[in-house]
Tab-separated table of C-alpha atoms in Angstrom:
chain	number	residue	atom	x	y	z
A	888	MET	CA	18.772	24.624	44.457
A	889	LYS	CA	17.177	24.432	47.896
A	890	ILE	CA	15.322	21.173	48.539
A	891	ALA	CA	13.289	20.136	51.595
A	892	PHE	CA	12.158	16.671	52.630
A	893	VAL	CA	9.100	16.655	54.890
A	894	GLY	CA	6.665	14.058	56.211
A	895	LYS	CA	5.174	12.564	59.310
A	896	GLY	CA	7.364	10.778	61.815
A	897	GLY	CA	8.358	7.330	60.598
A	898	SER	CA	7.481	8.022	56.952
A	899	GLY	CA	11.111	7.635	55.870
A	900	LYS	CA	11.906	11.252	55.020
A	901	THR	CA	15.387	11.058	56.567
A	902	THR	CA	16.155	7.893	54.614
A	903	LEU	CA	14.918	9.449	51.357
A	904	SER	CA	16.771	12.710	51.934
A	905	SER	CA	19.994	10.816	52.684
A	906	LEU	CA	19.584	8.746	49.513
A	907	PHE	CA	19.047	11.912	47.473
A	908	ILE	CA	22.172	13.460	49.003
A	909	ARG	CA	24.178	10.321	48.174
A	910	HIS	CA	22.809	10.402	44.622
A	911	LEU	CA	23.926	14.012	44.155
A	912	ALA	CA	27.345	13.302	45.665
A	913	SER	CA	27.812	10.319	43.328
A	914	LEU	CA	27.378	12.761	40.432
A	915	GLN	CA	29.932	15.109	42.027
A	916	VAL	CA	27.318	17.810	42.446
A	917	PRO	CA	28.169	20.331	45.214
A	918	VAL	CA	25.910	19.575	48.192
A	919	ILE	CA	25.248	21.024	51.621
A	920	ALA	CA	23.103	18.748	53.793
A	921	VAL	CA	21.173	20.187	56.739
A	922	ASP	CA	19.633	18.170	59.554
A	923	ALA	CA	16.791	20.418	60.750
A	924	ASP	CA	14.965	17.652	62.612
A	925	ILE	CA	15.440	17.782	66.377
A	926	ASN	CA	15.790	13.992	66.359
A	927	GLN	CA	19.057	14.396	64.421
A	928	HIS	CA	19.285	11.179	62.384
A	929	LEU	CA	20.617	12.498	59.074
A	930	GLY	CA	24.273	12.108	60.042
A	931	ALA	CA	23.771	8.435	60.872
A	932	ALA	CA	21.819	7.929	57.618
A	933	LEU	CA	24.820	9.335	55.753
A	934	GLY	CA	27.139	6.842	57.423
A	935	LEU	CA	28.455	8.624	60.522
A	936	ASP	CA	28.938	6.488	63.591
A	937	ASP	CA	27.354	7.477	66.894
A	938	ALA	CA	30.400	9.392	68.130
A	939	GLU	CA	30.793	11.307	64.860
A	940	ALA	CA	27.100	12.195	64.755
A	941	ALA	CA	27.156	13.361	68.374
A	942	ALA	CA	30.202	15.544	67.670
A	943	LEU	CA	28.439	17.599	64.998
A	944	PRO	CA	28.368	21.258	66.099
A	945	ALA	CA	24.920	22.699	66.759
A	946	MET	CA	24.139	25.695	64.570
A	947	GLY	CA	22.168	27.283	67.405
A	948	ALA	CA	25.288	27.310	69.567
A	949	HIS	CA	26.982	29.470	66.930
A	950	LEU	CA	24.088	31.845	66.345
A	951	PRO	CA	25.998	34.962	67.527
A	952	LEU	CA	28.785	34.195	65.025
A	953	ILE	CA	26.254	33.550	62.243
A	954	LYS	CA	24.437	36.808	62.905
A	955	ASP	CA	27.623	38.850	63.129
A	956	TYR	CA	28.972	37.437	59.872
A	957	LEU	CA	25.744	37.824	57.885
A	958	ARG	CA	25.115	41.327	59.198
A	959	GLY	CA	28.339	42.502	57.576
A	960	ALA	CA	28.220	46.265	57.039
A	961	ASN	CA	24.445	46.517	56.621
A	962	PRO	CA	23.643	49.977	58.040
A	963	ARG	CA	20.031	48.992	58.748
A	964	ILE	CA	21.105	46.470	61.394
A	965	ALA	CA	22.557	48.255	64.396
A	966	SER	CA	23.906	45.100	66.033
A	967	ALA	CA	23.924	41.357	65.682
A	968	GLU	CA	21.785	41.175	68.828
A	969	SER	CA	18.937	42.927	66.996
A	970	MET	CA	18.813	40.243	64.291
A	971	ILE	CA	16.123	37.570	64.492
A	972	LYS	CA	15.659	34.390	62.466
A	973	THR	CA	13.747	36.204	59.706
A	974	THR	CA	16.025	39.230	59.312
A	975	PRO	CA	16.450	39.702	55.551
A	976	PRO	CA	19.686	40.724	53.833
A	977	GLY	CA	20.172	44.224	52.514
A	978	GLU	CA	22.892	46.407	51.071
A	979	GLY	CA	26.106	45.573	52.938
A	980	SER	CA	24.964	42.155	54.197
A	981	ARG	CA	27.183	39.160	53.597
A	982	LEU	CA	25.640	36.348	51.576
A	983	LEU	CA	26.383	32.630	51.607
A	984	ARG	CA	27.195	30.514	48.570
A	985	ILE	CA	27.211	26.743	48.334
A	986	GLY	CA	30.793	26.129	47.301
A	987	GLU	CA	32.620	28.846	49.205
A	988	THR	CA	34.578	28.806	52.440
A	989	ASN	CA	33.386	31.182	55.141
A	990	PRO	CA	33.336	31.462	58.955
A	991	VAL	CA	29.789	30.067	59.184
A	992	TYR	CA	30.727	26.833	57.416
A	993	ASP	CA	34.024	26.665	59.302
A	994	ALA	CA	32.177	26.756	62.625
A	995	CYS	CA	29.070	24.733	61.808
A	996	ALA	CA	29.721	22.372	58.880
A	997	ARG	CA	31.598	19.105	58.908
A	998	PRO	CA	32.620	17.098	55.820
A	999	VAL	CA	31.031	13.706	55.273
A	1000	ALA	CA	32.829	11.434	52.822
A	1001	LEU	CA	30.455	9.887	50.299
A	1002	GLU	CA	31.070	8.121	47.029
A	1003	GLY	CA	31.879	10.817	44.490
A	1004	GLY	CA	33.093	13.352	47.035
A	1005	ASP	CA	32.499	15.033	50.366
A	1006	VAL	CA	29.328	16.862	51.306
A	1007	ARG	CA	29.063	19.482	54.019
A	1008	LEU	CA	26.719	18.539	56.847
A	1009	LEU	CA	25.111	21.117	59.126
A	1010	ALA	CA	22.844	20.304	62.070
A	1011	THR	CA	20.481	22.406	64.146
A	1012	GLY	CA	21.427	20.400	67.213
A	1013	PRO	CA	19.251	18.181	69.419
A	1014	PHE	CA	17.246	19.213	72.445
A	1015	VAL	CA	19.371	19.198	75.584
A	1016	GLU	CA	18.321	19.123	79.228
A	1017	SER	CA	18.276	22.913	79.500
A	1018	ASP	CA	15.758	23.102	76.638
A	1019	LEU	CA	13.188	20.816	78.227
A	1020	GLY	CA	9.994	22.641	79.100
A	1021	VAL	CA	11.265	26.057	77.979
A	1022	ALA	CA	12.314	25.770	74.320
A	1023	CYS	CA	10.570	24.794	71.111
A	1024	TYR	CA	11.623	23.369	67.774
A	1025	HIS	CA	11.655	26.842	66.192
A	1026	SER	CA	14.356	28.045	68.566
A	1027	LYS	CA	16.581	25.381	67.024
A	1028	VAL	CA	15.910	26.036	63.347
A	1029	GLY	CA	16.202	29.823	63.555
A	1030	ALA	CA	19.842	29.620	62.472
A	1031	VAL	CA	18.823	27.561	59.414
A	1032	GLU	CA	16.172	30.094	58.388
A	1033	LEU	CA	18.595	32.988	58.800
A	1034	CYS	CA	21.198	31.238	56.637
A	1035	LEU	CA	18.653	30.392	53.935
A	1036	ASN	CA	17.565	34.039	53.837
A	1037	HIS	CA	21.159	34.936	53.002
A	1038	LEU	CA	21.911	32.046	50.629
A	1039	VAL	CA	22.578	32.604	46.944
A	1040	ASP	CA	22.602	29.312	45.079
A	1041	GLY	CA	22.560	28.316	41.446
A	1042	ARG	CA	21.667	25.407	39.235
A	1043	GLU	CA	23.381	22.056	39.925
A	1044	GLU	CA	24.455	23.070	43.404
A	1045	TYR	CA	22.205	21.851	46.164
A	1046	LEU	CA	21.231	22.503	49.742
A	1047	VAL	CA	19.104	19.594	50.994
A	1048	VAL	CA	17.234	19.949	54.302
A	1049	ASP	CA	15.768	17.097	56.314
A	1050	MET	CA	12.933	18.963	58.050
A	1051	THR	CA	11.228	18.165	61.320
A	1052	ALA	CA	8.425	15.607	61.323
A	1053	GLY	CA	4.809	16.706	61.091
A	1054	SER	CA	3.210	20.062	60.382
A	1055	ASP	CA	5.809	21.959	62.440
A	1056	SER	CA	7.628	22.349	59.117
A	1057	PHE	CA	5.004	24.955	58.217
A	1058	ALA	CA	4.931	26.841	61.507
A	1059	SER	CA	7.540	29.382	60.386
A	1060	GLY	CA	8.529	31.092	57.161
A	1061	LEU	CA	11.185	28.432	56.615
A	1062	PHE	CA	8.808	26.379	54.467
A	1063	THR	CA	8.842	29.077	51.748
A	1064	ARG	CA	12.631	29.037	51.407
A	1065	PHE	CA	12.804	26.054	49.040
A	1066	ASP	CA	12.658	25.553	45.289
A	1067	MET	CA	11.069	22.137	45.770
A	1068	THR	CA	9.556	20.307	48.728
A	1069	PHE	CA	9.347	16.523	48.603
A	1070	LEU	CA	6.721	15.107	50.955
A	1071	VAL	CA	7.336	11.477	51.885
A	1072	ALA	CA	4.031	9.672	52.415
A	1073	GLU	CA	3.108	6.093	53.233
A	1074	PRO	CA	0.160	4.413	51.443
A	1075	THR	CA	-2.186	4.800	54.410
A	1076	ARG	CA	-5.112	7.034	55.311
A	1077	LYS	CA	-2.885	8.868	57.778
A	1078	GLY	CA	-0.172	9.341	55.165
A	1079	VAL	CA	-2.704	10.825	52.757
A	1080	SER	CA	-4.196	13.096	55.440
A	1081	VAL	CA	-0.743	14.518	56.147
A	1082	TYR	CA	-0.345	15.251	52.434
A	1083	ARG	CA	-3.671	17.091	52.334
A	1084	GLN	CA	-2.722	19.174	55.338
A	1085	TYR	CA	0.625	20.103	53.779
A	1086	ARG	CA	-0.998	20.858	50.438
A	1087	SER	CA	-3.432	23.307	52.023
A	1088	TYR	CA	-0.527	25.198	53.620
A	1089	ALA	CA	1.636	25.134	50.502
A	1090	GLU	CA	-0.992	26.420	48.073
A	1091	ASP	CA	-1.309	29.803	49.765
A	1092	PHE	CA	2.374	30.564	49.266
A	1093	GLY	CA	3.127	29.000	45.903
A	1094	VAL	CA	5.261	26.254	47.465
A	1095	ARG	CA	6.136	23.541	44.932
A	1096	LEU	CA	5.194	20.237	46.525
A	1097	LYS	CA	5.602	16.723	45.150
A	1098	VAL	CA	4.910	13.447	46.923
A	1099	VAL	CA	7.228	10.459	47.190
A	1100	GLY	CA	5.248	7.352	48.079
A	1101	ASN	CA	7.351	5.283	50.464
A	1102	LYS	CA	7.065	1.731	51.849
A	1103	VAL	CA	5.014	0.734	48.826
A	1104	GLN	CA	4.538	-3.042	48.670
A	1105	GLY	CA	2.650	-3.565	45.435
A	1106	PRO	CA	0.269	-2.276	42.759
A	1107	ASP	CA	-2.573	-1.843	45.256
A	1108	ASP	CA	-0.481	0.621	47.290
A	1109	VAL	CA	0.452	2.531	44.151
A	1110	ALA	CA	-3.181	2.679	43.029
A	1111	PHE	CA	-4.267	3.904	46.460
A	1112	LEU	CA	-1.746	6.748	46.408
A	1113	ARG	CA	-2.626	7.737	42.849
A	1114	ASP	CA	-6.343	7.786	43.649
A	1115	GLU	CA	-5.836	9.899	46.767
A	1116	ILE	CA	-2.986	12.198	45.689
A	1117	GLY	CA	-3.333	12.472	41.928
A	1118	GLU	CA	-0.741	14.345	39.895
A	1119	ASP	CA	1.222	15.433	42.962
A	1120	LEU	CA	2.422	11.821	43.335
A	1121	LEU	CA	5.815	11.931	41.678
A	1122	VAL	CA	7.282	8.472	42.286
A	1123	THR	CA	7.018	5.502	44.638
A	1124	VAL	CA	9.652	3.368	46.349
A	1125	GLY	CA	9.443	0.075	48.215
A	1126	GLN	CA	11.579	-1.917	50.608
A	1127	SER	CA	15.327	-1.807	49.962
A	1128	SER	CA	17.860	-4.426	50.969
A	1129	TRP	CA	20.572	-1.792	50.489
A	1130	VAL	CA	18.904	0.596	52.927
A	1131	ARG	CA	18.372	-2.196	55.425
A	1132	ALA	CA	22.068	-3.107	55.284
A	1133	VAL	CA	23.174	0.503	55.775
A	1134	GLU	CA	20.787	0.902	58.716
A	1135	LYS	CA	22.594	-2.046	60.308
A	1136	GLY	CA	25.873	-0.163	59.967
A	1137	ARG	CA	27.270	-2.094	57.039
A	1138	GLN	CA	29.385	-0.377	54.391
A	1139	VAL	CA	27.661	-1.094	51.089
A	1140	PRO	CA	28.657	0.609	47.802
A	1141	PHE	CA	26.033	3.108	46.678
A	1142	ALA	CA	26.253	1.564	43.213
A	1143	ASP	CA	24.570	-1.540	44.694
A	1144	LEU	CA	21.362	0.368	45.466
A	1145	GLU	CA	18.470	-1.348	43.722
A	1146	GLY	CA	17.757	-0.157	40.197
A	1147	GLU	CA	14.187	0.949	40.905
A	1148	ASP	CA	15.370	3.142	43.774
A	1149	ARG	CA	18.153	4.636	41.657
A	1150	ARG	CA	15.606	5.510	38.972
A	1151	ALA	CA	13.386	7.110	41.607
A	1152	LEU	CA	16.297	9.291	42.727
A	1153	GLU	CA	16.899	10.312	39.123
A	1154	VAL	CA	13.259	11.418	38.916
A	1155	LEU	CA	13.697	13.510	42.060
A	1156	HIS	CA	16.828	15.079	40.590
A	1157	THR	CA	15.171	15.867	37.266
A	1158	THR	CA	12.138	17.347	39.012
A	1159	ALA	CA	14.251	19.492	41.305
A	1160	ASP	CA	16.335	20.702	38.388
A	1161	ALA	CA	13.210	21.652	36.424
A	1162	ALA	CA	12.074	23.838	39.330
A	1163	TYR	CA	15.039	26.084	38.603
A	1164	GLU	CA	13.278	27.297	35.458
A	1165	GLU	CA	10.428	28.630	37.613
A	1166	ARG	CA	12.592	30.236	40.275
A	1167	ASP	CA	11.285	33.701	41.139
A	1168	TRP	CA	13.799	35.689	43.174
A	1169	GLU	CA	11.333	38.586	43.378
A	1170	ARG	CA	8.736	36.422	45.125
A	1171	TYR	CA	11.415	34.818	47.276
A	1172	THR	CA	12.525	38.229	48.538
A	1173	ARG	CA	8.931	39.407	49.000
A	1174	GLN	CA	7.996	36.369	51.102
A	1175	MET	CA	11.149	36.796	53.162
A	1176	VAL	CA	10.115	40.343	54.027
A	1177	HIS	CA	6.504	39.266	54.656
A	1178	PHE	CA	7.471	36.755	57.345
A	1179	HIS	CA	10.004	39.122	58.865
A	1180	LEU	CA	7.370	41.817	59.355
A	1181	ARG	CA	4.952	39.274	60.821
A	1182	ASN	CA	7.567	38.040	63.292
A	1183	ALA	CA	8.615	41.581	64.133
A	1184	GLU	CA	5.069	42.578	65.026
A	1185	SER	CA	4.161	39.413	66.917
A	1186	TRP	CA	7.261	39.055	69.114
A	1187	GLY	CA	10.495	40.409	67.600
A	1188	ASN	CA	10.053	44.106	68.371
A	1189	SER	CA	9.242	43.505	72.016
A	1190	ARG	CA	12.067	41.010	72.463
A	1191	THR	CA	14.790	43.139	70.856
A	1192	GLY	CA	13.487	46.587	71.765
A	1193	VAL	CA	13.987	47.602	68.127
A	1194	ASP	CA	11.558	48.404	65.310
A	1195	LEU	CA	12.609	45.482	63.158
A	1196	ALA	CA	10.649	46.766	60.165
A	1197	SER	CA	13.504	49.243	59.730
A	1198	GLN	CA	15.799	46.313	58.857
A	1199	VAL	CA	14.008	45.864	55.523
A	1200	ASP	CA	15.919	47.374	52.607
A	1201	PRO	CA	13.173	48.159	50.043
A	1202	ALA	CA	15.659	48.460	47.180
A	1203	PHE	CA	17.360	45.111	47.823
A	1204	ARG	CA	16.605	42.048	45.707
A	1205	LEU	CA	18.278	38.739	46.363
A	1206	GLY	CA	19.462	36.952	43.234
A	1207	GLU	CA	22.274	34.905	41.738
A	1208	ASN	CA	24.071	38.048	40.604
A	1209	THR	CA	23.733	39.891	43.897
A	1210	ALA	CA	27.174	41.102	44.898
A	1211	THR	CA	28.589	39.837	48.172
A	1212	PRO	CA	30.803	42.189	50.194
A	1213	GLN	CA	34.194	40.672	50.926
A	1214	PRO	CA	34.791	39.518	54.521
A	1215	VAL	CA	36.972	41.758	56.637
């Protein structure tokens, strides 16, 4: 299952995504966590100290390795250099699976010890001085999109992505790569306006979107969110002493998380699991190709000097039973 957490800056999406990851780990569910926010706070939210968080490898720095591995023996891709972030898999491509070991995870993922077991943490990498004024957020998350295009995942194994703040989450095809998107919204007019903006984007592509009301202080906040959001409001959470302690760097057992918050996480888990029943690999593959052709026409062909439409394998369908060529 591929799950995204989105929301405006300061809404608490990183906190909620880290809590959901901890919840899954406590159940010993296989989890890959991805920090796709250029502010890079997910590692700290999962308990890494500053030095450990700073030492996480940037996926973008390993993009040549990622491309070369995923390309495999696909005859439609002449070289790794001709791959772009939207390049879809085809016959001969290598696919990624949640629980396996492969060169991409070896280079980019680091284990994070949580109660119940380790999770793998991947990070896009922060902006550095050489990026300032010449790079954008999408240059960082291209490696994430490419990996998601080649990911085959099943029920009760999770990839959880903490997305960038604001509507940038919808400025590439990455937003269609998820089984469920949880939007974290505060009970304010601005929080509701962000939801409406996201909803308008999501509807056109069949993106499943549910809202988690955060920083809720009482019945009036709940009523406000229900009036403004309606049935898309899944659950609400308030202030947490456990979260506050962890944000101060204290080691607090996850079992001590307040009961209301634990129940909220169970609702998220149940909702995400139910989305599996509606998974449509055909649509997933079709949307992947759609965004690849759009990117090819708008900038990819001119940048690579290749007709990237030729990378599309019309007979290929991604699915849980798609065979993966063995690494050489």
